[in-house]
Amino acid sequence: MSQTAEPQARTRIERYDAASIEPRWQARWDELGLYRTDLHDDSRPKFYLLTMYPYPSGDLHIGHWYIKTPTDAIARYHRMHGENVFLPIGFDAFGLPAENAAIRNNINPRDWTMANIENMRRQLRSMGATFDWEAEVVTCEPDYYRWNQWFFLKFLEAGLAYRATSAVDWCPNDGTLAREQVEGADRHCWRCGAKVEKRDLPQWYLRVTNYADELLDFTGLDWPEPIKTQQTNWIGRSEGAELVFTTAPDDHQPGGHELRVFTTRPDTLFGATFMVLAPEHPLVSTLAAPERRAEVEAYVTKARAETEIERLSTDREKTGVPLGADAINPINGERIPIWIADYVLAGYGTGAIMAVPAHDERDFSFAKRFGLPIRRVVAPLGTIADDAVDDAYVAHAAGETLVNSGPYDGLPADIAGQQIVAELAKDGRARTTVTYRLRDWLISRQRYWGTPIPVIYCEECGIVPVPDEDLPVRLPDNVDYRGSGENPLARDEAFLNVKCPRCEGPARRETDTMDTFVDSSWYWYRYLSPEKSGGPVDAGLVRRWTPVDQYTGGAEHAVMHLLYAREFTKMMRDVGVIEQDEPFKRLFNQGQILGADGERMSKSRGNVEDPDELVKRFGADTIRLFLMFMGPWDQGGPWSPSGIGGVHRFLNRVWGVTLDPHRVEPGDPDAGRLPAGEDSASAAAAIRMAAHRTLRDVTADYEDFHFNTMVAKLMELTNVLVRYRGSAVAGTLEWDEAVRLLLLMLAPAAPHISEELWSRLLAGRGERWGSIHTETWPAVDASAIVEATREVPVQVNGKLRDRLVVPAGIDPAELERLVLASPRVQAHLAGHAPDRVIQAGGGRLVNVVVTD
RNA sequence: GCCGGAGUGGCGGAAGGGCAGACGCGGCCGACUUAAAAUCGGCUGCCCGCAAGGGCGUGUGAGUUCGAAUCUCACCUUCGGCACCA
């Protein structure tokens, strides 16, 4: 720090220089262990603040700062309220990018990951954030992933994990994917964007569909509505009925097979003019007539190859072929033809539908395409039953009744539906049922850099779980991971060949690893006891500290991480590890910082903003405040540094008014003088009022995460101080109080500069140093913000015409008299008598209503 | 197509039934300086007007209200999510 001695009597203060301040305080905080949380301290209320742990891609970008620095401000704010705050951090360290980088650069994925983590630790520290590094979790460490394996085996034992062979989504880079990890109509991989295809593979699943109904219940969760809506839609609960059709006898088969369909519209049963099975439906080959067999098989083969790739949109023209067999409608015995078509999905409902073209758009376009009959059975009020159907009538409207439906004609649709199901239910041909879109979670991945799934395949014993004492199944370090597109573990003989734990015979290890979303589904429980070796979590600490009080992170995880986390918590509960039903009590989704081009930041686009550079130029405090000031936190937006100078200037002014209150600015003719009409006493009261009003508003803004207005209000208060700087009130008790409040309010958001100025104030008064971050959040003095007079806007017919300054406690009748006496009001009344005079908000505003 | 969010100055945004545009950026003018930078002060929604003042203004159109950026309905634009879920 350069301290140039000057000849003047008063030593000139040095300029605000973040670079010389910030590292010093970061080191000091670290040294004092200010942010190590004593999890066993229950003398204070606990506050578990969690922010989504980063993937160690190598560099922190400005988006990480955007989520993490306001989260840190929340932590600091809560600490100033006497809460025992736990803000841990860790790394989501398994995953594809490490493996790809390893293949590209011929290095070990572990070395690549660990080097990145080291760099990101440094970058995270440069934020000045109060992470408790002692609790750090790195998921690629055996200490962590062995518990993934432990959980898996618990789930296996409880029937919550199972292996099944079916057509799964396959990404050429990532291997198999869970359903929610395939995006878009063109079916691409959520991570790498590659087109996904179907493969028949035996894979491991977690039975999350067990929790479908429970997951729909958000009671007690303070989550953003859009996330709850997205999850609700994803789970896709649908109430309806299962109806049993039977196959009709014909020349080549005796019939009598049951064909179950799921429908939400049992009321339209009389309108079923054909049936459609998914191409994968198990009865397809049984039912296909000999003369149709070739065509059917060709269609099935084509559907299999095309299914997920070519079904581009709902607009695609429907395809299908008839099986050459009929089904019998249970309600009226009618024979209707059975078709197969790929618009019926094997994985939803029963994989078969009754087609009611008059009342379903998809069935309608299929019927049109293949010339199948269309029969109206629900008629809106005023429709003639036998009018031609030009469009599927799907809506529900008051007054609609059934037609062409035998004994049910004339009944309202909903009543008729219930009666039809009840009638068929008598002999077991119908039941009400509920169907979900949610599928079980496919967790197998054919990649190296993940948690090995701890099972062994024995020729004699079949699937054998790895015994607990053999955990963890370690990822071998030196494998040939360079790629033939096959899992490197499958080529590692030492890993692959094991003895069966049961019969000691030759056996083979599972080579699939777990979806990395398994790692991120319970890491916040591990933060509470990262070193624990006897089990995955410390039950006592989990009971005390979870659910997490506040979780912050992006909304892009709505139906992935944020849903898996809820599912995993429920599974952990059901195997007796924890008692909690839900992981996160309150969730906040910050917006996303886009590149300057408005696109998502990515290295390949070259629009990534490097915070290290900005830290060097402006300091962490400026960046923290600028990101908070940009706009509402949940909004995000394209990165534009154009306003950053303004925020930096603000901190300069805070620096100036704090350290040099008597300075008189040369450029301002009024500098150093009190404003006209004010004396020292009124100026001091005005400063005090401004400070306490700001405190009231800023407190509310911190509570609501309205950081942009919080910063604006601190700027306003600072501007008030700048206006009085060098005048008679500078340095008075009221001035000092305002400065003290300003620094305390600024402390959570800009922790370094406020700490520096705080220490200088203490030193200036000869007091012992104590960190500003261990101070208590100040209380508003209500008496400081009451005014003697106030300004009342006056409207005539809703338009602002005047403002009156009146005594604060003015009587309403007196206020009305003053308002009507106003020359401007008189002018706009133009001689008419007012019809009404409305005093809004207890006289905060007056509106004079007149008709002319 | 369905579900959800958002439309306010040149720009980021504030106000969420009661003074539209807080705060900041940018711009213009000025002070300080030999000069520039930095810093400081003033002005800055649009239109008419020398001014006083007036008119118009929160995506569009209707409505509710004494009063609407804010509530209701319809539409337009835009950003997310879903992808034939029977």
Coordinates of C-alpha atoms in Angstrom, one line a residue, chain A residues 184-676:
Chain A
G184 CA -36.9 -32.6 -27.8
A185 CA -38.9 -33.9 -30.6
D186 CA -35.8 -35.1 -32.4
R187 CA -34.8 -37.1 -29.3
H188 CA -31.3 -35.9 -28.4
C189 CA -29.1 -36.4 -25.4
W190 CA -29.5 -33.7 -22.7
R191 CA -25.8 -33.4 -22.2
C192 CA -24.1 -34.0 -25.5
G193 CA -26.9 -33.3 -28.0
A194 CA -26.3 -36.5 -30.0
K195 CA -29.3 -38.2 -31.4
V196 CA -30.6 -41.0 -29.3
E197 CA -31.6 -44.4 -30.6
K198 CA -33.4 -47.4 -29.2
R199 CA -31.6 -50.5 -28.0
D200 CA -32.8 -53.6 -26.3
L201 CA -30.6 -54.0 -23.2
P202 CA -30.7 -55.4 -19.7
Q203 CA -30.4 -52.4 -17.5
W204 CA -30.7 -51.4 -13.8
Y205 CA -33.6 -49.3 -12.7
L206 CA -34.7 -47.6 -9.5
R207 CA -38.4 -48.0 -8.8
V208 CA -39.2 -44.4 -8.4
T209 CA -42.7 -44.9 -9.8
N210 CA -43.6 -46.2 -6.4
Y211 CA -43.6 -42.6 -5.3
A212 CA -45.7 -41.0 -8.1
D213 CA -48.6 -39.9 -5.9
E214 CA -46.3 -38.8 -3.0
L215 CA -44.2 -36.7 -5.4
L216 CA -47.3 -34.9 -6.5
D217 CA -47.8 -33.6 -3.0
F218 CA -45.9 -30.4 -2.4
T219 CA -47.5 -29.6 0.9
G220 CA -45.1 -27.7 3.2
L221 CA -42.6 -27.0 0.3
D222 CA -42.0 -23.4 -0.6
W223 CA -41.0 -24.0 -4.2
P224 CA -41.5 -21.8 -7.3
E225 CA -44.8 -22.6 -8.9
P226 CA -43.3 -23.3 -12.4
I227 CA -41.1 -26.0 -11.0
K228 CA -44.0 -27.7 -9.2
T229 CA -46.1 -27.4 -12.4
Q230 CA -43.3 -29.0 -14.5
Q231 CA -42.8 -31.9 -12.0
T232 CA -46.6 -32.4 -11.8
N233 CA -46.8 -32.5 -15.6
W234 CA -43.9 -34.8 -15.8
I235 CA -45.4 -37.3 -13.4
G236 CA -48.5 -37.0 -15.5
R237 CA -51.2 -38.5 -13.3
S238 CA -54.2 -39.5 -15.4
E239 CA -57.5 -40.9 -14.0
G240 CA -59.5 -43.2 -16.1
A241 CA -60.6 -46.7 -16.6
E242 CA -59.1 -49.9 -17.8
L243 CA -61.6 -51.7 -20.1
V244 CA -61.3 -55.3 -21.2
F245 CA -61.9 -56.1 -24.9
T246 CA -61.6 -59.7 -26.2
T247 CA -60.4 -60.9 -29.5
A248 CA -63.0 -62.3 -31.8
P249 CA -62.8 -65.8 -33.2
D250 CA -62.0 -66.1 -36.9
D251 CA -60.8 -68.7 -39.5
H252 CA -57.3 -68.9 -38.2
Q253 CA -57.6 -68.5 -34.4
P254 CA -60.2 -69.1 -31.7
G255 CA -60.2 -65.7 -30.2
G256 CA -60.9 -65.1 -26.5
H257 CA -57.6 -63.2 -25.7
E258 CA -58.1 -60.3 -23.4
L259 CA -57.1 -56.9 -24.8
R260 CA -56.9 -54.3 -22.0
V261 CA -57.0 -50.6 -22.8
F262 CA -56.7 -47.5 -20.7
T263 CA -59.0 -44.7 -21.4
T264 CA -59.9 -41.4 -19.7
R265 CA -63.1 -41.4 -21.7
P266 CA -65.1 -44.5 -20.9
D267 CA -68.2 -42.5 -21.9
T268 CA -67.1 -42.7 -25.5
L269 CA -67.0 -46.5 -25.6
F270 CA -69.8 -46.8 -28.1
G271 CA -67.8 -44.7 -30.4
A272 CA -64.9 -47.1 -30.6
T273 CA -64.7 -48.1 -34.2
F274 CA -61.3 -49.8 -34.2
M275 CA -58.5 -50.7 -31.8
V276 CA -54.8 -49.9 -32.0
L277 CA -52.0 -51.8 -30.4
A278 CA -48.4 -50.5 -30.0
P279 CA -46.1 -52.4 -32.4
E280 CA -44.3 -53.9 -29.4
H281 CA -47.6 -55.2 -27.9
P282 CA -47.1 -58.9 -26.9
L283 CA -50.2 -60.1 -28.7
V284 CA -49.2 -58.7 -32.1
S285 CA -47.7 -61.9 -33.5
T286 CA -50.4 -64.1 -32.0
L287 CA -53.2 -62.0 -33.6
A288 CA -51.7 -61.3 -37.0
A289 CA -53.6 -63.2 -39.7
P290 CA -51.3 -65.4 -41.9
E291 CA -51.9 -63.3 -45.0
R292 CA -51.0 -60.1 -43.1
R293 CA -48.0 -61.5 -41.2
A294 CA -45.3 -60.3 -43.6
E295 CA -46.7 -56.7 -43.7
V296 CA -47.1 -56.7 -39.9
E297 CA -43.6 -57.9 -39.3
A298 CA -42.2 -55.3 -41.6
Y299 CA -44.1 -52.6 -39.8
V300 CA -42.9 -53.8 -36.4
T301 CA -39.3 -53.9 -37.6
K302 CA -39.5 -50.4 -39.1
A303 CA -41.2 -49.0 -36.0
R304 CA -38.5 -50.4 -33.9
A305 CA -35.8 -48.8 -35.9
E306 CA -37.6 -45.5 -36.3
T307 CA -39.6 -45.1 -33.2
E308 CA -37.8 -42.4 -31.3
I309 CA -35.7 -41.1 -34.2
E310 CA -38.3 -40.3 -36.8
R311 CA -41.4 -39.4 -34.9
L312 CA -40.7 -35.8 -35.4
S313 CA -43.9 -34.2 -34.4
T314 CA -47.6 -34.7 -33.7
D315 CA -48.1 -33.4 -37.3
R316 CA -46.4 -36.4 -38.9
E317 CA -48.8 -38.4 -40.9
K318 CA -50.0 -41.4 -39.1
T319 CA -48.9 -44.9 -40.2
G320 CA -50.1 -48.3 -39.3
V321 CA -51.3 -51.7 -40.6
P322 CA -54.3 -53.9 -39.8
L323 CA -53.6 -57.2 -38.1
G324 CA -56.4 -59.0 -39.8
A325 CA -58.1 -59.7 -36.5
D326 CA -61.1 -58.2 -34.7
A327 CA -61.9 -57.3 -31.1
I328 CA -65.2 -57.4 -29.4
N329 CA -66.5 -54.3 -27.7
P330 CA -67.5 -55.3 -24.2
I331 CA -70.4 -52.9 -24.0
N332 CA -72.3 -53.9 -27.2
G333 CA -70.6 -56.9 -28.6
E334 CA -69.6 -55.1 -31.7
R335 CA -66.7 -56.5 -33.8
I336 CA -64.1 -53.9 -34.6
P337 CA -60.8 -54.3 -36.5
I338 CA -57.4 -54.3 -34.7
W339 CA -54.5 -52.3 -36.1
I340 CA -51.0 -51.7 -35.0
A341 CA -49.6 -48.2 -35.2
D342 CA -46.6 -46.4 -33.7
Y343 CA -48.7 -43.5 -32.3
V344 CA -49.6 -45.9 -29.6
L345 CA -46.8 -46.2 -27.1
A346 CA -45.8 -49.5 -25.6
G347 CA -44.7 -47.9 -22.3
Y348 CA -47.8 -46.0 -21.4
G349 CA -51.1 -47.4 -20.1
T350 CA -51.5 -50.9 -21.4
G351 CA -49.9 -50.3 -24.8
A352 CA -53.3 -50.6 -26.5
I353 CA -56.1 -48.2 -27.1
M354 CA -59.7 -48.2 -28.1
A355 CA -59.8 -45.7 -31.0
V356 CA -62.7 -43.2 -30.8
P357 CA -62.1 -41.1 -33.9
A358 CA -65.1 -38.8 -33.3
H359 CA -63.6 -37.7 -29.9
D360 CA -59.9 -38.0 -30.2
E361 CA -57.7 -36.0 -32.6
R362 CA -55.1 -38.7 -33.1
D363 CA -57.7 -41.4 -33.7
F364 CA -59.5 -39.0 -36.0
S365 CA -56.6 -38.4 -38.2
F366 CA -55.8 -42.1 -38.3
A367 CA -59.4 -42.9 -39.2
K368 CA -59.3 -40.3 -42.0
R369 CA -56.0 -41.6 -43.3
F370 CA -57.2 -45.2 -43.5
G371 CA -60.9 -44.7 -44.2
L372 CA -62.1 -46.1 -40.9
P373 CA -65.6 -45.3 -39.6
I374 CA -66.2 -42.3 -37.4
R375 CA -69.2 -42.4 -35.1
R376 CA -70.3 -39.5 -33.0
V377 CA -71.3 -40.5 -29.5
V378 CA -71.1 -37.2 -27.5
A379 CA -73.1 -34.4 -28.8
P380 CA -72.8 -30.8 -27.6
L381 CA -76.1 -29.0 -27.1
G382 CA -77.8 -28.4 -30.4
T383 CA -75.9 -30.9 -32.5
I384 CA -77.7 -33.5 -34.6
A385 CA -76.5 -36.9 -33.7
D386 CA -75.8 -38.1 -37.2
D387 CA -74.2 -34.9 -38.6
A388 CA -70.9 -35.7 -40.3
V389 CA -67.9 -35.3 -38.0
D390 CA -65.5 -32.8 -39.4
D391 CA -63.2 -32.6 -36.5
A392 CA -62.7 -34.6 -33.3
Y393 CA -64.9 -33.2 -30.6
V394 CA -62.8 -33.3 -27.5
A395 CA -63.9 -30.5 -25.4
H396 CA -66.2 -30.8 -22.5
A397 CA -69.2 -28.4 -22.6
A398 CA -72.2 -27.9 -20.4
G399 CA -75.3 -29.7 -21.8
E400 CA -73.5 -32.3 -23.9
T401 CA -75.2 -35.7 -23.9
L402 CA -74.5 -39.1 -25.3
V403 CA -75.9 -40.2 -28.6
N404 CA -75.6 -43.5 -30.6
S405 CA -75.0 -45.1 -27.3
G406 CA -77.9 -47.5 -26.7
P407 CA -79.4 -47.2 -23.2
Y408 CA -77.0 -44.4 -22.3
D409 CA -78.4 -42.0 -24.9
G410 CA -79.4 -38.6 -23.4
L411 CA -77.2 -38.9 -20.3
P412 CA -74.6 -36.3 -19.5
A413 CA -71.2 -37.6 -20.6
D414 CA -69.6 -37.8 -17.2
I415 CA -72.5 -39.6 -15.6
A416 CA -72.7 -42.0 -18.6
G417 CA -69.0 -42.8 -18.2
Q418 CA -69.4 -43.7 -14.6
Q419 CA -72.4 -45.9 -15.4
I420 CA -70.6 -47.7 -18.2
V421 CA -67.6 -48.5 -16.0
A422 CA -69.9 -49.7 -13.2
E423 CA -71.9 -51.9 -15.5
L424 CA -68.8 -53.6 -17.0
A425 CA -67.1 -53.8 -13.6
K426 CA -69.9 -56.2 -12.5
D427 CA -68.2 -59.1 -14.3
G428 CA -64.7 -57.8 -14.2
R429 CA -64.5 -56.2 -17.6
A430 CA -63.7 -52.7 -16.3
R431 CA -62.2 -50.9 -13.3
T432 CA -61.3 -47.3 -12.6
T433 CA -57.6 -46.8 -12.5
V434 CA -54.8 -44.3 -12.5
T435 CA -51.9 -44.1 -15.0
Y436 CA -48.7 -42.0 -14.8
R437 CA -46.3 -40.8 -17.4
L438 CA -43.4 -41.1 -14.9
R439 CA -41.1 -44.1 -15.5
D440 CA -38.7 -45.8 -13.4
W441 CA -35.2 -44.3 -13.3
L442 CA -32.7 -46.0 -15.6
I443 CA -29.4 -45.6 -13.8
S444 CA -27.0 -47.9 -15.8
R445 CA -24.4 -46.1 -17.9
Q446 CA -21.9 -47.8 -20.1
R447 CA -19.1 -45.4 -19.2
Y448 CA -15.9 -45.6 -17.1
W449 CA -16.0 -42.5 -15.0
G450 CA -18.8 -43.2 -12.6
T451 CA -19.7 -45.4 -9.6
P452 CA -19.4 -49.1 -10.5
I453 CA -22.7 -50.9 -9.9
P454 CA -21.8 -53.4 -7.2
V455 CA -23.2 -56.7 -8.5
I456 CA -21.6 -59.9 -9.8
Y457 CA -23.0 -62.3 -12.4
C458 CA -22.3 -65.9 -11.6
E459 CA -23.2 -68.7 -14.0
E460 CA -24.5 -70.7 -11.1
C461 CA -26.0 -68.2 -8.7
G462 CA -27.1 -65.5 -11.1
I463 CA -27.1 -61.9 -9.9
V464 CA -25.1 -61.7 -6.7
P465 CA -24.7 -58.5 -4.7
V466 CA -21.2 -57.5 -3.7
P467 CA -21.0 -58.2 0.0
D468 CA -20.8 -55.2 2.2
E469 CA -17.3 -55.9 3.4
D470 CA -16.1 -55.8 -0.2
L471 CA -17.3 -52.3 -0.7
P472 CA -16.3 -50.1 -2.3
V473 CA -16.0 -51.7 -5.7
R474 CA -13.2 -49.4 -6.7
L475 CA -12.9 -47.9 -10.1
P476 CA -9.6 -49.3 -11.5
D477 CA -7.2 -46.5 -12.0
N478 CA -5.2 -47.6 -15.1
V479 CA -7.6 -48.8 -17.7
D480 CA -7.5 -48.4 -21.4
Y481 CA -10.2 -45.8 -21.5
R482 CA -9.4 -44.6 -25.0
G483 CA -12.3 -45.3 -27.1
S484 CA -13.8 -47.9 -29.1
G485 CA -17.2 -46.7 -28.0
E486 CA -17.3 -49.5 -25.5
N487 CA -17.1 -49.2 -21.7
P488 CA -13.4 -49.4 -20.9
L489 CA -14.3 -51.4 -17.8
A490 CA -15.6 -54.2 -20.1
R491 CA -12.0 -54.6 -21.4
D492 CA -10.3 -54.6 -18.1
E493 CA -9.8 -58.3 -17.3
A494 CA -8.6 -57.7 -13.8
F495 CA -11.7 -55.8 -12.9
L496 CA -14.0 -58.0 -14.9
N497 CA -13.1 -61.5 -13.6
V498 CA -14.0 -62.2 -10.0
K499 CA -15.0 -65.1 -7.9
C500 CA -18.6 -65.5 -7.1
P501 CA -19.0 -64.4 -3.4
R502 CA -21.5 -67.2 -2.9
C503 CA -20.1 -70.3 -4.7
E504 CA -16.6 -69.1 -5.3
G505 CA -17.0 -70.1 -8.9
P506 CA -15.9 -68.0 -11.8
A507 CA -18.0 -64.9 -12.2
R508 CA -18.1 -61.6 -14.0
R509 CA -18.5 -58.1 -12.6
E510 CA -21.1 -55.7 -13.7
T511 CA -19.3 -53.1 -15.9
D512 CA -22.1 -50.5 -16.0
T513 CA -21.6 -47.5 -13.8
M514 CA -24.3 -45.3 -12.2
D515 CA -25.9 -42.2 -13.7
T516 CA -24.1 -39.3 -12.1
F517 CA -27.5 -38.0 -11.0
V518 CA -27.3 -40.7 -8.3
D519 CA -24.3 -38.9 -6.8
S520 CA -26.1 -35.6 -6.7
S521 CA -29.2 -37.1 -5.2
W522 CA -28.0 -37.2 -1.6
Y523 CA -24.8 -35.1 -1.4
W524 CA -26.2 -32.6 1.1
Y525 CA -26.7 -35.4 3.6
R526 CA -23.1 -36.3 3.3
Y527 CA -21.9 -32.7 3.8
L528 CA -23.1 -33.1 7.4
S529 CA -20.4 -35.9 8.0
P530 CA -18.1 -36.1 5.0
E531 CA -15.6 -38.3 6.9
K532 CA -18.1 -40.7 8.3
S533 CA -17.1 -44.3 7.6
G534 CA -19.6 -46.5 9.4
G535 CA -22.5 -45.5 7.2
P536 CA -23.6 -43.0 4.6
V537 CA -24.9 -40.3 6.9
D538 CA -25.0 -39.3 10.5
A539 CA -28.6 -39.9 11.5
G540 CA -28.5 -37.5 14.4
L541 CA -27.1 -34.6 12.4
V542 CA -29.5 -35.4 9.5
R543 CA -32.4 -35.3 11.8
R544 CA -31.3 -31.9 13.2
W545 CA -30.1 -30.2 10.0
T546 CA -32.4 -31.4 7.3
P547 CA -34.5 -30.7 5.4
V548 CA -32.4 -28.0 3.8
D549 CA -33.8 -24.7 4.7
Q550 CA -32.9 -23.0 1.5
Y551 CA -31.7 -24.5 -1.8
T552 CA -30.4 -22.2 -4.6
G553 CA -29.7 -23.3 -8.2
G554 CA -30.9 -23.3 -11.8
A555 CA -34.4 -24.3 -13.0
E556 CA -32.9 -26.4 -15.8
H557 CA -32.9 -29.3 -13.4
A558 CA -36.7 -29.2 -12.8
V559 CA -37.5 -32.7 -13.8
M560 CA -34.0 -34.2 -13.4
H561 CA -31.9 -33.4 -10.3
L562 CA -34.8 -31.7 -8.4
L563 CA -37.0 -34.7 -9.0
Y564 CA -34.3 -37.4 -8.4
A565 CA -33.4 -35.6 -5.2
R566 CA -37.0 -36.0 -3.9
E567 CA -37.2 -39.6 -5.1
F568 CA -33.9 -40.5 -3.5
T569 CA -34.9 -39.0 -0.2
K570 CA -38.1 -41.1 -0.2
M571 CA -36.1 -44.3 -1.0
M572 CA -33.6 -43.5 1.7
R573 CA -36.4 -43.1 4.1
D574 CA -38.0 -46.4 3.0
V575 CA -34.8 -48.3 3.7
G576 CA -34.6 -46.7 7.1
V577 CA -31.6 -44.4 6.6
I578 CA -33.3 -41.1 7.3
E579 CA -36.7 -40.0 8.5
Q580 CA -37.3 -37.0 6.2
D581 CA -39.8 -37.1 3.4
E582 CA -38.5 -34.2 1.5
P583 CA -35.0 -32.8 0.9
F584 CA -35.5 -29.1 0.4
K585 CA -38.0 -27.0 2.3
R586 CA -37.5 -23.8 0.2
L587 CA -36.2 -23.6 -3.3
F588 CA -35.1 -20.6 -5.3
N589 CA -34.2 -20.7 -9.0
Q590 CA -31.9 -18.0 -10.0
G591 CA -32.0 -17.0 -13.7
Q592 CA -29.3 -17.9 -16.1
I593 CA -26.5 -15.6 -17.2
L594 CA -26.2 -15.8 -21.0
G595 CA -23.3 -14.8 -23.1
A596 CA -23.2 -11.3 -24.6
D597 CA -24.7 -12.8 -27.7
G598 CA -27.8 -13.9 -25.7
E599 CA -26.9 -17.6 -26.1
R600 CA -26.0 -20.0 -23.3
M601 CA -22.4 -19.6 -22.3
S602 CA -20.2 -22.4 -23.6
K603 CA -16.5 -22.7 -24.4
S604 CA -17.4 -23.9 -27.9
R605 CA -19.3 -20.6 -28.6
G606 CA -16.5 -18.6 -27.1
N607 CA -18.9 -16.4 -25.2
V608 CA -17.7 -17.4 -21.7
E609 CA -16.9 -14.5 -19.4
D610 CA -13.9 -15.1 -17.2
P611 CA -14.4 -13.8 -13.7
D612 CA -10.6 -13.9 -12.9
E613 CA -10.0 -11.0 -15.2
L614 CA -12.9 -9.0 -13.7
V615 CA -11.7 -9.8 -10.2
K616 CA -8.3 -8.3 -11.1
R617 CA -9.8 -5.2 -12.6
F618 CA -12.6 -4.4 -10.1
G619 CA -12.4 -6.8 -7.2
A620 CA -14.8 -9.4 -6.0
D621 CA -17.1 -6.9 -4.2
T622 CA -17.8 -5.0 -7.3
I623 CA -18.6 -8.1 -9.3
R624 CA -20.8 -9.4 -6.5
L625 CA -22.8 -6.2 -6.3
F626 CA -23.0 -5.8 -10.0
L627 CA -24.5 -9.2 -10.5
M628 CA -27.0 -8.5 -7.7
F629 CA -27.8 -5.1 -9.2
M630 CA -28.4 -6.3 -12.8
G631 CA -32.0 -7.2 -12.2
P632 CA -34.2 -9.6 -10.3
W633 CA -32.2 -12.7 -9.3
D634 CA -34.6 -15.1 -10.8
Q635 CA -34.4 -13.4 -14.1
G636 CA -30.8 -13.7 -15.3
G637 CA -30.1 -12.3 -18.7
P638 CA -27.3 -11.7 -21.2
W639 CA -23.9 -10.7 -19.8
S640 CA -23.1 -7.0 -20.4
P641 CA -20.4 -5.4 -18.3
S642 CA -21.4 -1.9 -19.3
G643 CA -22.8 -1.0 -15.9
I644 CA -20.1 -2.4 -13.8
G645 CA -18.3 0.9 -13.6
G646 CA -21.3 2.5 -12.0
V647 CA -21.3 -0.1 -9.2
H648 CA -17.5 0.4 -8.7
R649 CA -18.1 4.1 -8.5
F650 CA -20.7 3.5 -5.8
L651 CA -18.1 1.6 -3.7
N652 CA -15.7 4.4 -4.2
R653 CA -18.2 6.8 -2.8
V654 CA -18.9 4.6 0.2
W655 CA -15.1 4.5 0.7
G656 CA -15.0 8.3 0.4
V657 CA -17.9 9.3 2.7
T658 CA -16.7 6.8 5.3
L659 CA -13.1 7.7 5.5
D660 CA -13.2 11.4 4.5
P661 CA -16.5 12.9 5.6
H662 CA -15.3 16.4 5.6
R663 CA -14.0 16.5 2.0
V664 CA -15.4 19.4 -0.1
E665 CA -15.7 18.5 -3.8
P666 CA -14.1 21.1 -6.0
G667 CA -16.5 20.7 -8.9
D668 CA -19.7 21.5 -7.0
P669 CA -20.4 25.1 -6.1
D670 CA -22.8 24.0 -3.3
A671 CA -20.4 21.5 -1.8
G672 CA -19.9 21.8 1.9
R673 CA -23.0 23.9 2.4
L674 CA -26.3 22.7 3.8
P675 CA -29.2 22.8 1.3
A676 CA -31.2 26.0 1.3

